[in-house]
Coordinates of C-alpha atoms in Angstrom, one line a residue:
X245 CA -15.2 45.7 6.5
X246 CA -16.5 44.7 3.1
X247 CA -19.3 42.2 3.0
X248 CA -18.4 41.1 -0.5
X249 CA -15.5 38.9 -1.4
X250 CA -13.1 40.1 -4.0
X251 CA -12.5 37.4 -6.6
X252 CA -9.6 38.5 -8.8
X253 CA -8.5 35.4 -10.8
X254 CA -10.7 32.5 -11.4
X255 CA -8.4 31.8 -14.4
X256 CA -5.6 30.8 -12.1
X257 CA -7.9 28.2 -10.5
X258 CA -8.9 26.9 -13.9
X259 CA -5.3 26.8 -15.0
X260 CA -4.4 24.9 -11.8
X261 CA -7.3 22.4 -12.4
X262 CA -6.1 21.8 -16.0
X263 CA -2.5 21.2 -14.8
X264 CA -3.8 18.8 -12.2
X265 CA -5.7 16.8 -14.8
X266 CA -2.6 16.7 -17.0
X267 CA -0.4 15.6 -14.0
X268 CA -2.9 12.9 -13.1
X269 CA -2.9 11.6 -16.7
X270 CA 0.9 11.6 -17.0
X271 CA 1.4 10.0 -13.5
X272 CA -1.0 7.2 -14.3
X273 CA 0.7 6.5 -17.6
X274 CA 4.1 6.4 -15.9
X275 CA 2.8 4.0 -13.1
X276 CA 1.1 1.8 -15.6
X277 CA 4.2 1.7 -17.9
X278 CA 6.4 0.7 -14.9
X279 CA 4.1 -2.1 -13.7
X280 CA 3.7 -3.3 -17.3
X281 CA 7.4 -3.3 -17.9
X282 CA 7.9 -5.2 -14.6
X283 CA 5.3 -7.8 -15.6
X284 CA 6.9 -8.2 -19.1
X285 CA 10.3 -8.8 -17.5
X286 CA 8.8 -11.4 -15.2
X287 CA 7.1 -13.1 -18.1
X288 CA 10.3 -13.0 -20.1
X289 CA 12.2 -14.7 -17.2
X290 CA 9.4 -17.2 -16.3
X291 CA 8.5 -18.2 -19.8
X292 CA 10.8 -17.2 -22.7
X293 CA 14.1 -17.7 -21.0
X294 CA 13.0 -20.8 -19.0
X295 CA 11.6 -22.4 -22.2
X296 CA 14.8 -21.5 -24.1
X297 CA 17.2 -23.0 -21.6
X298 CA 15.0 -26.1 -21.0
X299 CA 15.0 -26.7 -24.8
X300 CA 18.8 -26.1 -24.9
X301 CA 19.3 -28.7 -22.1
X302 CA 17.1 -31.1 -24.0
X303 CA 19.0 -30.5 -27.3
X304 CA 22.4 -30.7 -25.8
X305 CA 21.5 -33.8 -23.9
X306 CA 20.6 -35.4 -27.2
X307 CA 23.9 -34.2 -28.8
X308 CA 25.8 -35.7 -25.8
X309 CA 24.0 -39.0 -26.2
X310 CA 24.7 -39.0 -29.9
X311 CA 28.4 -38.2 -29.4
X312 CA 28.7 -41.0 -26.8
X313 CA 26.9 -43.4 -29.1
X314 CA 29.4 -42.5 -31.9
X315 CA 32.3 -43.0 -29.5
X316 CA 30.9 -46.4 -28.4
X317 CA 30.4 -47.4 -32.0
X318 CA 34.0 -46.3 -32.9
X319 CA 35.3 -48.3 -29.9
X320 CA 33.5 -51.4 -31.1
X321 CA 34.7 -51.2 -34.7
X322 CA 38.3 -50.5 -33.9
X323 CA 39.0 -51.0 -30.2
X324 CA 42.7 -50.3 -30.6
X325 CA 42.3 -46.9 -32.3
X326 CA 42.4 -43.8 -30.1
X327 CA 39.1 -42.4 -31.5
X328 CA 40.3 -38.9 -30.5
X329 CA 37.7 -37.1 -32.6
X330 CA 34.9 -38.9 -31.0
X331 CA 36.3 -38.4 -27.5
X332 CA 36.7 -34.6 -28.2
X333 CA 33.1 -34.5 -29.5
X334 CA 31.9 -36.2 -26.2
X335 CA 33.9 -33.7 -24.1
X336 CA 32.6 -30.7 -26.1
X337 CA 29.0 -32.0 -25.8
X338 CA 29.5 -32.4 -22.0
X339 CA 30.8 -28.9 -21.6
X340 CA 27.9 -27.5 -23.7
X341 CA 25.4 -29.4 -21.6
X342 CA 27.0 -28.2 -18.3
X343 CA 26.9 -24.6 -19.7
X344 CA 23.2 -24.9 -20.4
X345 CA 22.5 -26.4 -17.0
X346 CA 24.4 -23.5 -15.4
X347 CA 22.5 -21.0 -17.3
X348 CA 19.2 -22.6 -16.1
X349 CA 20.5 -22.5 -12.5
X350 CA 21.4 -18.8 -12.8
X351 CA 18.0 -18.1 -14.4
X352 CA 16.2 -19.8 -11.6
X353 CA 18.2 -17.7 -9.1
X354 CA 17.3 -14.5 -11.0
X355 CA 13.6 -15.4 -11.1
X356 CA 13.6 -15.7 -7.3
X357 CA 15.6 -12.6 -6.9
X358 CA 13.5 -10.6 -9.3
X359 CA 10.3 -11.5 -7.4
X360 CA 11.9 -10.7 -4.1
X361 CA 13.2 -7.3 -5.3
X362 CA 10.3 -6.2 -7.4
X363 CA 7.2 -7.2 -5.4
X364 CA 7.7 -4.9 -2.4
X365 CA 8.0 -1.7 -4.4
X366 CA 5.1 -2.7 -6.6
X367 CA 2.9 -3.2 -3.6
X368 CA 3.9 0.3 -2.4
X369 CA 2.4 1.7 -5.6
X370 CA -1.1 0.5 -4.8
X371 CA -2.0 3.5 -2.6
X372 CA -0.6 5.9 -5.3
X373 CA -2.8 4.2 -7.9
X374 CA -5.8 4.7 -5.6
X375 CA -4.8 8.3 -5.1
X376 CA -4.5 9.0 -8.8
X377 CA -7.5 6.9 -9.8
X378 CA -10.0 8.1 -7.2
X379 CA -9.0 10.7 -4.8
X380 CA -7.3 13.1 -7.2
X381 CA -10.1 12.8 -9.7
X382 CA -12.6 13.5 -7.0
X383 CA -10.6 16.6 -5.9
X384 CA -10.5 17.8 -9.6
X385 CA -14.2 17.5 -9.8
X386 CA -14.6 19.4 -6.5
X387 CA -12.3 22.1 -7.7
X388 CA -14.4 22.4 -10.9
X389 CA -17.5 22.9 -8.7
X390 CA -15.8 25.5 -6.7
X391 CA -14.7 27.3 -9.8
X392 CA -18.3 27.3 -11.1
X393 CA -19.6 28.6 -7.7
X394 CA -17.0 31.4 -7.7
X395 CA -17.8 32.3 -11.3
X396 CA -21.5 32.6 -10.4
X397 CA -20.6 34.7 -7.4
X398 CA -18.4 37.0 -9.4
X399 CA -21.0 37.4 -12.1
X400 CA -23.8 38.3 -9.6
X401 CA -24.7 41.9 -9.5
X402 CA -22.6 43.7 -6.9
X403 CA -24.3 44.6 -3.8
X404 CA -24.2 48.3 -3.1
X405 CA -22.6 49.0 0.2
X406 CA -24.7 50.6 2.9
X407 CA -24.2 54.3 3.3
X408 CA -21.6 55.2 5.8
X409 CA -22.7 56.9 8.9
X410 CA -20.7 59.5 10.6

């Protein structure tokens, strides 16, 4: 039995280490992109859309009040007239306000549903972040040290085997 190890390809270990570093980088970027996109979507629902529909409700409420005021004024000036245009404007403003209130209701449902559906998978990623951020980097460093040790061993002068006895 030989007392010396035969190291044939340290290059394969170095290549594996380089691929591992590349994988770690790409995996972290993908995870960070996913969490960022989830956070942006949540912010969009919680702020942008909520503010938009709140403003629309406010605007449409003002338009309804204005249309009702115009109908009231028209009824005062000519009580016997049908005032069909003003009545149609009031109905249109009511429908528009109801639509905005419905959009806000749907938005609130989606905000709750989004949190309920997105939070569990995001929490499941925490161990993967730890693996990529700490454990894998530690293993890459350890692999680097192993490669150095094997290179030093391979470069050491070969030991002559003892003469064989018969």
